[in-house]
Amino acid sequence: MSGVEKKTGRARGEEWWQTGIIEMSPGVIRLRGYEIQDLIGRVSFPAVIWLMLRGELPSEDQAALLGIALGAAVDHGPQAPSIAIARMAATCGVGINSAMASAINVLGDVHGGAGEQALSFYGDIAVALDGGMALNEAVSTRLDRFFGQEKGYVPGLGHRFHPVDPRAPRLLELVRDFAARGVVNGRFADIAEAVEANVARRKGKKIPLNIDGATAVIYGELGFPPPLTRGLFVLSRSVGILAHAWEQSQQSERNKGPLPREWLWAYSGPPARPLPGDEGADN
């Protein structure tokens, strides 16, 4: 092969995949332009996540706040479908990667997507604020549209298990601390609290902010777009999924289903019946 052919072949190979994330050649690994050996031991895992997703290194405070949000949502016990699935998969004898994949694959719109939905909701209100609308008016207008057209649960509020989600108030408190130091501006915290207050007036009772609404506040304050909020939740919950899959793999149960053996499901089909033509046969 001539030098021209080699060069042309290499160029075609380089054009096959194009990425601004990683540069690699023998002996060289650069993430967003930074030598990997310079990052190792000097940059935290949340900061590396930020770098990979955003292209630049965060400040120490930004990385710390991102780490706080990631740490808050790592687990919610086997009553959460993803955790239960990880444990059931482990009892089927699959490897830990398969157990984790099985669990992660159910983190969808209903279980795992509320943070993305909450940040989108807050973002609509933020756009109205940018247009000159006052906070309470912007919140009320968005809620009018939600209750008039979208129905369902206001994303980021309420919890089927906790009267008050113990994670949410602490996260909002920390956001206010970081805002007081100028790390974030507190705008999304204001929006979330205004949504909570407006819904309370409409319903006649407080429906408190939950983990999805609180982490959405942090991700919004840090400038992450809504779709990445779901991805960040998956990263966070993967820690709990890994822990539960590993714990279950060390136990002796085999094929442990969603219910104990003595608790069978409720059957709602037709009663016992003979095959056609057997109606008159002796039993």
Coordinates of C-alpha atoms in Angstrom, one line a residue:
M1 CA 0.0 0.0 0.0
S2 CA 1.4 3.4 -1.0
G3 CA 1.8 6.3 1.5
V4 CA -1.2 8.0 -0.2
E5 CA -3.4 4.9 0.2
K6 CA -2.3 4.6 3.9
K7 CA -3.1 8.2 4.6
T8 CA -6.4 8.0 2.8
G9 CA -7.3 4.8 4.7
R10 CA -6.4 6.4 8.0
A11 CA -8.4 9.5 7.2
R12 CA -11.5 7.4 6.4
G13 CA -11.0 5.6 9.7
E14 CA -10.7 8.8 11.7
E15 CA -13.9 10.1 10.0
W16 CA -15.9 7.0 10.9
W17 CA -16.4 8.1 14.5
Q18 CA -15.9 11.7 15.5
T19 CA -15.9 12.8 19.2
G20 CA -14.9 15.8 21.2
I21 CA -14.8 13.7 24.4
I22 CA -11.7 11.5 24.2
E23 CA -8.4 11.5 22.3
M24 CA -6.4 8.3 22.4
S25 CA -3.3 6.9 20.8
P26 CA -0.7 4.4 22.0
G27 CA 0.4 5.7 25.4
V28 CA -2.0 8.7 25.4
I29 CA -5.4 9.2 26.8
R30 CA -6.9 12.7 27.0
L31 CA -10.4 13.5 28.3
R32 CA -11.6 16.8 26.8
G33 CA -8.0 17.7 26.3
Y34 CA -6.8 16.8 29.8
E35 CA -4.1 14.1 30.2
I36 CA -5.7 11.2 32.2
Q37 CA -2.7 11.0 34.4
D38 CA -3.1 14.6 35.4
L39 CA -6.8 14.0 36.3
I40 CA -6.1 10.9 38.3
G41 CA -5.9 11.7 42.0
R42 CA -6.5 15.4 41.5
V43 CA -10.0 15.5 40.1
S44 CA -13.0 14.0 41.9
F45 CA -15.5 11.6 40.3
P46 CA -18.3 14.2 40.2
A47 CA -15.9 16.6 38.6
V48 CA -15.0 14.0 35.9
I49 CA -18.7 13.4 35.3
W50 CA -19.1 17.1 34.8
L51 CA -16.0 17.3 32.5
M52 CA -17.3 14.4 30.3
L53 CA -20.8 15.8 30.0
R54 CA -20.0 19.6 29.8
G55 CA -16.6 19.7 28.3
E56 CA -14.9 21.8 31.0
L57 CA -13.9 21.2 34.6
P58 CA -16.3 22.6 37.3
S59 CA -15.3 24.6 40.3
E60 CA -14.8 22.6 43.5
D61 CA -18.1 23.9 44.8
Q62 CA -20.0 23.0 41.6
A63 CA -18.5 19.4 41.7
A64 CA -19.4 19.2 45.4
L65 CA -23.1 20.2 44.8
L66 CA -23.3 17.7 41.9
G67 CA -21.9 15.0 44.2
I68 CA -24.5 15.9 46.8
A69 CA -27.3 15.3 44.3
L70 CA -25.8 12.1 43.1
G71 CA -25.3 10.8 46.6
A72 CA -28.8 11.6 47.7
A73 CA -30.6 9.2 45.3
V74 CA -28.4 6.1 45.4
D75 CA -31.0 3.8 46.9
H76 CA -34.7 3.5 48.0
G77 CA -34.8 -0.2 49.0
P78 CA -36.3 -3.3 47.4
Q79 CA -39.7 -1.8 47.2
A80 CA -38.3 0.3 44.3
P81 CA -38.7 -1.8 41.1
S82 CA -35.2 -1.3 39.9
I83 CA -33.7 -2.6 43.2
A84 CA -36.1 -5.5 43.4
I85 CA -35.3 -6.5 39.8
A86 CA -31.5 -6.4 40.5
R87 CA -32.0 -8.7 43.4
M88 CA -34.3 -11.1 41.5
A89 CA -31.9 -11.2 38.6
A90 CA -29.1 -12.1 41.0
T91 CA -31.1 -15.1 42.3
C92 CA -31.5 -16.3 38.7
G93 CA -27.7 -16.9 38.6
V94 CA -26.8 -14.1 36.1
G95 CA -23.6 -12.1 36.5
I96 CA -23.5 -8.8 38.3
N97 CA -23.4 -6.8 35.0
S98 CA -26.6 -8.5 33.8
A99 CA -28.4 -7.9 37.1
M100 CA -27.4 -4.2 36.9
A101 CA -28.5 -3.9 33.3
S102 CA -31.9 -5.6 34.0
A103 CA -32.5 -3.0 36.8
I104 CA -31.3 0.0 34.8
N105 CA -33.5 -0.9 31.9
V106 CA -36.7 -0.3 33.9
L107 CA -35.7 3.3 34.9
G108 CA -38.2 4.9 32.5
D109 CA -40.9 7.6 32.6
V110 CA -42.7 6.3 35.6
H111 CA -39.8 4.9 37.7
G112 CA -36.8 7.1 37.2
G113 CA -38.0 9.8 34.9
A114 CA -39.7 12.2 37.3
G115 CA -36.5 14.3 37.8
E116 CA -36.3 15.0 34.1
Q117 CA -40.0 15.9 34.1
A118 CA -39.6 18.2 37.1
L119 CA -36.7 20.0 35.6
S120 CA -38.7 20.5 32.3
F121 CA -41.6 21.8 34.3
Y122 CA -39.3 24.2 36.2
G123 CA -37.7 25.2 32.9
D124 CA -41.0 26.3 31.4
I125 CA -41.5 28.6 34.4
A126 CA -37.9 29.9 34.1
V127 CA -38.6 30.8 30.4
A128 CA -41.7 32.8 31.6
L129 CA -39.6 34.6 34.1
D130 CA -37.1 35.5 31.4
G131 CA -40.0 37.0 29.5
G132 CA -40.7 39.3 32.4
M133 CA -43.5 37.4 34.2
A134 CA -43.5 37.5 38.0
L135 CA -42.7 34.2 39.8
N136 CA -46.1 33.5 41.3
E137 CA -47.8 34.4 38.0
A138 CA -45.5 32.2 36.0
V139 CA -46.0 29.3 38.4
S140 CA -49.8 29.7 38.4
T141 CA -49.9 29.9 34.6
R142 CA -47.9 26.7 34.2
L143 CA -50.0 24.9 36.8
D144 CA -53.2 26.1 35.1
R145 CA -52.0 24.5 31.9
F146 CA -50.9 21.3 33.7
F147 CA -54.2 20.8 35.5
G148 CA -56.2 21.8 32.4
Q149 CA -54.4 19.7 29.8
E150 CA -51.8 17.3 31.2
K151 CA -53.4 15.9 34.4
G152 CA -51.6 13.3 36.6
Y153 CA -49.2 14.3 39.3
V154 CA -47.2 17.5 39.3
P155 CA -43.7 16.3 38.8
G156 CA -41.4 16.6 41.7
L157 CA -44.1 16.7 44.4
G158 CA -45.4 14.0 46.7
H159 CA -44.3 10.5 47.6
R160 CA -46.3 7.3 47.9
F161 CA -44.1 6.1 50.8
H162 CA -43.0 9.1 52.8
P163 CA -45.3 11.8 54.2
V164 CA -42.3 14.1 53.8
D165 CA -39.4 12.8 51.7
P166 CA -36.5 13.2 54.2
R167 CA -34.0 13.9 51.4
A168 CA -35.7 16.9 49.9
P169 CA -35.6 19.5 52.7
R170 CA -31.9 18.8 53.3
L171 CA -31.1 19.2 49.6
L172 CA -33.0 22.5 49.4
E173 CA -31.2 23.7 52.6
L174 CA -27.9 22.9 50.9
V175 CA -28.9 24.6 47.7
R176 CA -29.6 27.7 49.7
D177 CA -26.2 27.5 51.4
F178 CA -24.5 27.2 48.0
A179 CA -26.6 30.1 46.7
A180 CA -25.6 32.3 49.7
R181 CA -21.9 31.7 48.7
G182 CA -22.6 32.6 45.0
V183 CA -22.1 29.1 43.6
V184 CA -25.6 29.0 42.2
N185 CA -28.3 31.7 42.1
G186 CA -31.1 29.9 43.8
R187 CA -33.6 30.5 41.0
F188 CA -34.7 26.9 40.6
A189 CA -35.1 26.6 44.4
D190 CA -37.4 29.6 44.3
I191 CA -39.4 28.0 41.4
A192 CA -39.7 24.6 43.2
E193 CA -40.8 26.2 46.5
A194 CA -43.3 28.4 44.6
V195 CA -44.7 25.4 42.8
E196 CA -45.1 23.5 46.2
A197 CA -46.8 26.5 47.8
N198 CA -49.2 27.1 44.8
V199 CA -50.2 23.4 44.7
A200 CA -50.8 23.5 48.4
R201 CA -53.3 26.4 48.0
R202 CA -55.1 24.6 45.2
K203 CA -55.3 21.3 47.0
G204 CA -55.9 22.6 50.5
K205 CA -53.0 20.6 51.8
K206 CA -49.2 20.6 51.4
I207 CA -47.8 18.0 48.9
P208 CA -44.1 18.2 49.8
L209 CA -41.2 18.3 47.3
N210 CA -39.7 14.8 46.8
I211 CA -36.2 13.6 45.8
D212 CA -36.9 14.0 42.1
G213 CA -38.0 17.6 42.6
A214 CA -35.1 18.4 44.9
T215 CA -32.4 16.9 42.7
A216 CA -34.0 18.6 39.6
V217 CA -33.5 21.9 41.5
I218 CA -29.8 21.1 41.9
Y219 CA -29.3 20.0 38.3
G220 CA -31.2 23.1 37.1
E221 CA -29.1 25.3 39.3
L222 CA -25.9 23.7 37.8
G223 CA -27.1 24.2 34.3
F224 CA -27.8 20.6 33.2
P225 CA -30.5 20.1 30.6
P226 CA -33.5 17.9 31.5
P227 CA -32.6 14.8 29.5
L228 CA -29.2 14.6 31.3
T229 CA -31.1 14.7 34.6
R230 CA -32.4 11.2 33.9
G231 CA -29.0 10.0 33.0
L232 CA -27.6 11.4 36.2
F233 CA -30.3 9.7 38.2
V234 CA -29.3 6.4 36.5
L235 CA -25.7 7.0 37.5
S236 CA -26.8 7.6 41.1
R237 CA -29.2 4.7 41.4
S238 CA -26.7 2.4 39.8
V239 CA -24.8 2.5 43.1
G240 CA -27.7 1.1 45.0
I241 CA -28.4 -1.4 42.3
L242 CA -24.8 -2.6 42.4
A243 CA -24.9 -2.9 46.2
H244 CA -28.2 -4.9 46.2
A245 CA -27.1 -7.1 43.3
W246 CA -23.9 -7.9 45.1
E247 CA -25.6 -8.5 48.5
Q248 CA -28.2 -10.8 47.0
S249 CA -25.5 -12.8 45.1
Q250 CA -23.9 -13.6 48.4
Q251 CA -27.1 -15.2 49.7
S252 CA -28.4 -18.7 49.1
E253 CA -31.9 -18.0 47.7
R254 CA -32.6 -19.2 44.2
N255 CA -35.2 -17.8 41.8
K256 CA -36.6 -15.4 44.4
G257 CA -39.6 -13.8 42.8
P258 CA -41.4 -10.6 43.6
L259 CA -43.7 -12.3 46.2
P260 CA -43.1 -15.0 48.8
R261 CA -44.3 -18.4 47.7
E262 CA -47.2 -18.4 50.1
W263 CA -48.5 -15.1 48.6
L264 CA -49.8 -15.9 45.1
W265 CA -51.1 -13.4 42.7
A266 CA -54.8 -12.6 42.3
Y267 CA -56.2 -14.6 39.3
S268 CA -58.9 -12.7 37.4
G269 CA -59.4 -14.9 34.4
P270 CA -62.2 -17.4 33.7
P271 CA -62.9 -20.3 36.1
A272 CA -61.7 -23.8 35.4
R273 CA -63.3 -25.2 32.2
P274 CA -63.1 -28.3 30.0
L275 CA -61.7 -28.3 26.5
P276 CA -64.3 -28.0 23.7
G277 CA -65.9 -31.4 23.1
D278 CA -65.1 -32.6 26.6
E279 CA -68.1 -31.0 28.3
G280 CA -69.9 -34.3 28.8
A281 CA -66.9 -36.4 29.7
D282 CA -66.7 -38.1 33.0
N283 CA -64.2 -36.5 35.4

